XYZ file of C-alpha atoms in Angstrom:
346
model
C 102.456 56.382 145.098
C 99.826 53.627 145.119
C 102.178 51.380 147.184
C 103.060 53.658 149.590
C 100.211 55.025 150.506
C 99.288 51.363 150.486
C 102.138 50.400 153.488
C 101.423 53.630 155.119
C 97.720 52.402 155.683
C 97.942 49.001 156.867
C 101.392 50.443 159.113
C 99.547 53.299 160.383
C 96.137 53.337 160.017
C 94.421 49.941 160.734
C 92.385 50.116 163.807
C 90.578 47.647 166.323
C 87.485 48.176 167.703
C 87.526 45.743 171.055
C 89.388 43.009 172.577
C 87.517 40.044 172.958
C 87.847 35.639 172.254
C 88.012 34.540 168.453
C 84.533 33.404 169.354
C 83.075 36.435 169.779
C 81.935 36.815 166.236
C 83.376 33.205 164.539
C 81.929 29.589 164.389
C 83.461 26.969 165.728
C 85.290 26.314 162.331
C 86.672 29.549 161.940
C 88.037 29.803 165.765
C 89.552 26.298 164.850
C 91.140 27.826 161.688
C 92.750 30.018 163.124
C 93.506 28.550 166.438
C 95.517 26.378 164.455
C 96.918 28.106 162.429
C 98.098 30.600 165.001
C 99.833 28.324 166.911
C 102.106 27.022 164.040
C 102.940 31.434 163.485
C 103.474 32.169 167.023
C 107.052 32.942 168.616
C 106.666 30.452 171.344
C 105.163 27.084 171.686
C 101.421 27.667 172.872
C 98.516 25.170 172.695
C 95.060 25.710 170.566
C 93.336 26.078 173.616
C 95.276 28.859 174.981
C 94.536 30.295 171.677
C 90.934 29.909 171.857
C 90.925 32.111 175.733
C 93.295 34.463 174.615
C 91.987 38.088 174.578
C 92.872 39.671 171.273
C 92.112 43.323 169.821
C 89.800 42.684 166.963
C 88.630 44.503 163.703
C 85.867 43.794 161.516
C 86.213 41.975 158.202
C 83.635 40.395 156.133
C 83.377 36.969 155.348
C 84.321 36.316 151.923
C 81.619 33.470 152.125
C 78.401 35.636 151.788
C 79.862 39.105 152.512
C 78.463 38.756 156.623
C 80.529 40.590 158.838
C 82.736 39.389 161.875
C 85.592 40.213 163.740
C 89.204 38.796 163.289
C 92.556 39.464 165.200
C 93.837 42.760 164.465
C 97.574 41.122 164.384
C 96.082 39.636 160.767
C 95.513 42.902 159.425
C 97.951 45.288 160.849
C 101.819 45.217 159.336
C 102.637 47.472 163.085
C 102.538 45.536 166.592
C 102.011 49.397 168.200
C 99.019 48.935 170.502
C 99.113 44.684 170.084
C 102.098 44.266 172.450
C 99.910 41.409 174.247
C 99.193 39.625 170.591
C 101.892 39.601 168.686
C 103.807 36.616 169.713
C 101.104 34.644 168.146
C 102.275 36.290 165.275
C 105.092 38.257 164.867
C 106.212 38.025 160.708
C 103.641 39.467 159.010
C 103.467 41.225 155.802
C 102.058 42.680 152.711
C 100.583 40.045 151.498
C 96.510 40.236 150.254
C 96.750 43.627 150.743
C 95.656 46.143 147.764
C 94.724 49.854 147.223
C 91.891 50.958 144.321
C 89.350 53.341 143.112
C 86.798 50.908 143.240
C 85.961 48.501 145.812
C 85.064 45.298 143.632
C 88.877 45.646 142.159
C 90.260 46.054 145.245
C 89.063 43.063 146.614
C 89.870 41.462 143.083
C 93.230 42.578 143.902
C 93.534 41.811 147.045
C 92.589 37.824 146.111
C 94.721 38.199 143.114
C 97.864 38.991 145.195
C 97.466 36.889 147.756
C 96.826 33.329 145.766
C 99.982 34.429 143.597
C 101.995 34.152 146.826
C 100.393 31.221 148.067
C 101.374 29.481 144.356
C 104.512 30.449 145.031
C 105.371 29.414 148.000
C 104.167 25.860 146.792
C 106.743 25.923 143.269
C 109.583 26.839 145.864
C 108.357 24.122 148.367
C 107.590 21.066 146.369
C 109.869 22.369 142.746
C 106.762 21.176 140.780
C 105.104 23.526 138.130
C 103.069 23.889 135.048
C 105.734 24.258 132.904
C 109.123 26.326 131.912
C 108.125 28.328 128.698
C 110.627 27.720 125.424
C 112.266 30.850 124.191
C 110.395 30.138 121.371
C 107.076 30.247 123.025
C 108.340 33.275 125.189
C 108.937 35.205 122.061
C 105.670 34.663 120.353
C 103.852 35.760 123.568
C 105.999 39.194 123.201
C 105.463 39.595 119.793
C 104.526 43.173 119.167
C 104.775 43.967 122.694
C 107.359 46.937 123.722
C 108.772 44.782 126.608
C 110.566 42.590 124.014
C 113.134 44.613 123.943
C 114.161 44.388 127.280
C 113.541 40.643 127.433
C 116.393 40.620 124.294
C 118.769 42.522 126.673
C 118.038 40.359 129.464
C 119.111 36.915 127.975
C 121.745 39.201 126.063
C 123.107 39.681 129.543
C 122.810 37.127 131.581
C 120.331 34.004 131.800
C 115.903 33.999 131.857
C 114.101 31.371 132.926
C 110.112 31.972 133.029
C 107.802 29.523 134.393
C 104.313 28.974 134.532
C 103.543 28.450 138.879
C 99.692 28.283 138.179
C 97.206 26.417 140.236
C 95.206 24.460 137.601
C 92.424 24.687 140.059
C 91.965 28.579 139.465
C 91.789 30.842 136.541
C 94.033 32.556 134.955
C 98.254 32.265 134.357
C 101.088 33.327 137.118
C 104.107 33.752 135.451
C 107.661 33.800 137.753
C 110.123 34.816 135.455
C 114.162 34.395 136.866
C 117.162 36.211 135.874
C 120.782 34.983 136.369
C 124.157 36.023 135.898
C 127.346 34.183 136.425
C 130.170 36.858 135.935
C 131.297 37.610 139.137
C 132.060 41.352 138.281
C 128.104 42.700 137.730
C 126.172 44.007 140.362
C 123.021 42.002 139.435
C 123.457 37.836 139.748
C 120.312 37.114 140.372
C 116.322 38.491 140.162
C 113.010 38.026 140.319
C 109.831 38.979 138.838
C 106.065 37.541 138.851
C 102.608 38.230 137.977
C 99.253 36.644 138.272
C 96.937 37.728 135.199
C 94.221 36.656 132.819
C 96.111 37.006 129.623
C 99.377 34.959 129.868
C 101.071 37.240 127.485
C 99.859 40.186 129.904
C 100.781 37.984 133.163
C 104.951 38.000 131.274
C 104.977 41.617 130.287
C 104.191 42.108 133.812
C 106.858 39.722 135.889
C 109.390 41.003 133.052
C 108.772 44.072 134.375
C 108.613 43.471 137.804
C 111.895 41.571 137.623
C 113.519 45.175 135.864
C 112.006 46.856 138.461
C 114.037 45.344 141.159
C 117.107 44.774 138.466
C 117.264 48.366 138.101
C 117.504 48.653 141.950
C 119.677 45.858 143.154
C 121.996 47.448 140.018
C 122.102 51.569 141.598
C 122.375 49.793 144.884
C 125.266 48.454 144.247
C 126.717 51.201 141.912
C 127.193 53.428 144.821
C 128.333 51.125 147.545
C 125.103 51.340 149.711
C 125.065 48.728 152.734
C 122.402 46.411 152.237
C 122.364 46.070 155.997
C 120.700 49.862 156.306
C 117.913 48.623 154.018
C 114.804 48.687 156.104
C 112.531 46.138 154.713
C 112.802 42.810 155.881
C 111.791 40.416 152.364
C 113.749 43.047 150.252
C 116.736 42.807 152.606
C 117.182 39.538 152.464
C 116.589 39.677 148.993
C 120.082 41.200 148.578
C 121.627 38.741 150.433
C 120.099 36.147 148.196
C 121.858 38.398 144.517
C 124.365 35.115 143.408
C 124.616 32.987 140.586
C 123.660 30.304 142.775
C 120.016 30.901 143.777
C 119.309 31.345 140.304
C 120.242 27.611 139.938
C 118.713 26.183 143.012
C 114.705 28.283 141.868
C 115.702 26.545 138.000
C 116.434 23.313 139.279
C 112.269 22.627 139.027
C 110.156 19.634 137.987
C 106.785 19.675 135.928
C 103.512 18.361 138.215
C 102.083 14.950 136.578
C 98.838 15.917 134.779
C 98.144 18.483 132.135
C 93.973 19.305 132.885
C 94.727 22.652 133.482
C 91.030 24.561 133.485
C 91.813 27.471 131.010
C 87.703 28.616 130.644
C 87.391 29.790 134.034
C 86.638 33.618 134.045
C 89.321 35.639 135.912
C 86.837 37.306 138.306
C 86.242 37.853 142.060
C 83.310 35.961 141.906
C 85.064 32.948 140.525
C 88.063 32.845 142.798
C 85.819 33.063 145.283
C 84.083 29.925 144.558
C 86.999 28.277 143.918
C 88.104 29.027 146.909
C 84.395 27.912 148.942
C 84.824 24.670 146.973
C 88.169 24.177 148.334
C 86.859 24.197 152.205
C 89.502 28.222 152.128
C 86.714 30.604 154.813
C 88.394 34.149 153.892
C 87.890 37.049 154.866
C 87.751 40.608 153.525
C 89.511 43.973 155.482
C 88.340 47.183 153.803
C 88.222 51.221 154.510
C 87.399 53.786 151.864
C 89.215 56.934 151.754
C 89.913 60.207 150.229
C 93.032 61.508 148.472
C 93.438 64.596 146.868
C 89.558 64.792 146.922
C 89.734 61.072 144.684
C 87.911 57.525 147.266
C 90.177 54.810 147.003
C 89.694 52.123 149.326
C 92.143 50.102 150.489
C 91.594 46.156 151.403
C 92.782 42.671 152.572
C 92.423 39.166 152.218
C 93.217 37.209 154.852
C 92.984 33.552 154.976
C 94.413 30.850 158.229
C 93.603 28.082 155.937
C 96.304 29.522 153.255
C 99.779 30.253 153.941
C 99.406 33.521 156.272
C 103.045 34.799 155.291
C 105.959 34.271 152.617
C 109.263 33.949 155.195
C 108.233 29.980 154.761
C 111.409 29.487 156.815
C 110.609 30.078 160.750
C 107.220 30.985 162.369
C 104.597 30.004 159.383
C 101.221 27.967 159.477
C 102.779 24.816 157.641
C 99.719 22.686 157.830
C 97.004 23.967 156.141
C 93.615 23.198 154.114
C 95.451 24.757 150.653
C 99.336 22.716 151.528
C 97.189 19.572 152.201
C 97.201 18.717 148.656
C 101.184 18.905 148.374
C 101.974 18.275 151.760
C 104.005 14.883 150.810
C 106.061 16.543 148.097
C 107.909 19.357 150.244
C 111.181 19.480 149.779
C 112.804 19.400 153.760
C 115.582 21.257 152.659
C 112.902 24.099 150.859
C 111.434 24.546 154.369
C 115.200 25.589 156.302
C 115.306 28.662 153.346
C 113.047 31.412 152.745
C 111.446 31.878 149.361
C 114.405 34.257 147.532
C 111.647 37.487 146.498
C 111.860 40.348 146.893
């Protein structure tokens, strides 16, 4: 239900307050960051100078660094191109990365940052093949001991193959786990599926990753069993993910490397304050969009975190700001073969 309200808001209810230049309320460094990102996400060749001189529809946000107000392009927030036709070519591929919906503003902001970062970690893993670890069967069973999701895990490994990757970035608190399922039986409806979760607790992250995998698995299984047409799936990412339903996808994503070093920081508090401190230390400028609302008489908050210094969306195969502050540390490790194929995740 929350996902419905979230998507409805970001598709239909994000408003711009004026048209203007990036420099109307942003510093020169901020303008340069947006201009650099948008020259890469644009659907046609455009120079940084042209972006700087472009008149954007602008929406009010807050800087994550000090919560001061400023204006950024509405296309960085809205999922719809309606009313943004003059700007849409600069950022045509947009998704729900960094969007959140909660009843409390602090939790909404934390959820937005957490959701944004886990997708950064996923893209880094896909592009470089590097992870912190592949969990052993013994470790998974130990972490799931006493949790009901253990029965689901047992059923999945009885049916096919399951791999659990720690794709965390050691500079940030918590642990981000990617769970992938593979099945080599051509008669099965589901041959590849995936789920991911980012949490301050490794057991909780594992449980939620498996539940997310199962949620998508059930949809795919039902979809196939009733003979539905994949081409009619409206969500672009889900439609693409359905085309990845092959055991070969599982084999490809489990072709991995363990990152060098074993100095992961595990003592950092899993809090909004710490996340923002780490991002600031890495030179990442971010922005929070928020809007309060009431649903059935209950207060709620729609929020989105966005940063031109991070990957702006999840389709790494085209129109993405591949060169950014975050990717600098692993740019030389990216496999060119992975650049041409979008990460297989719903």
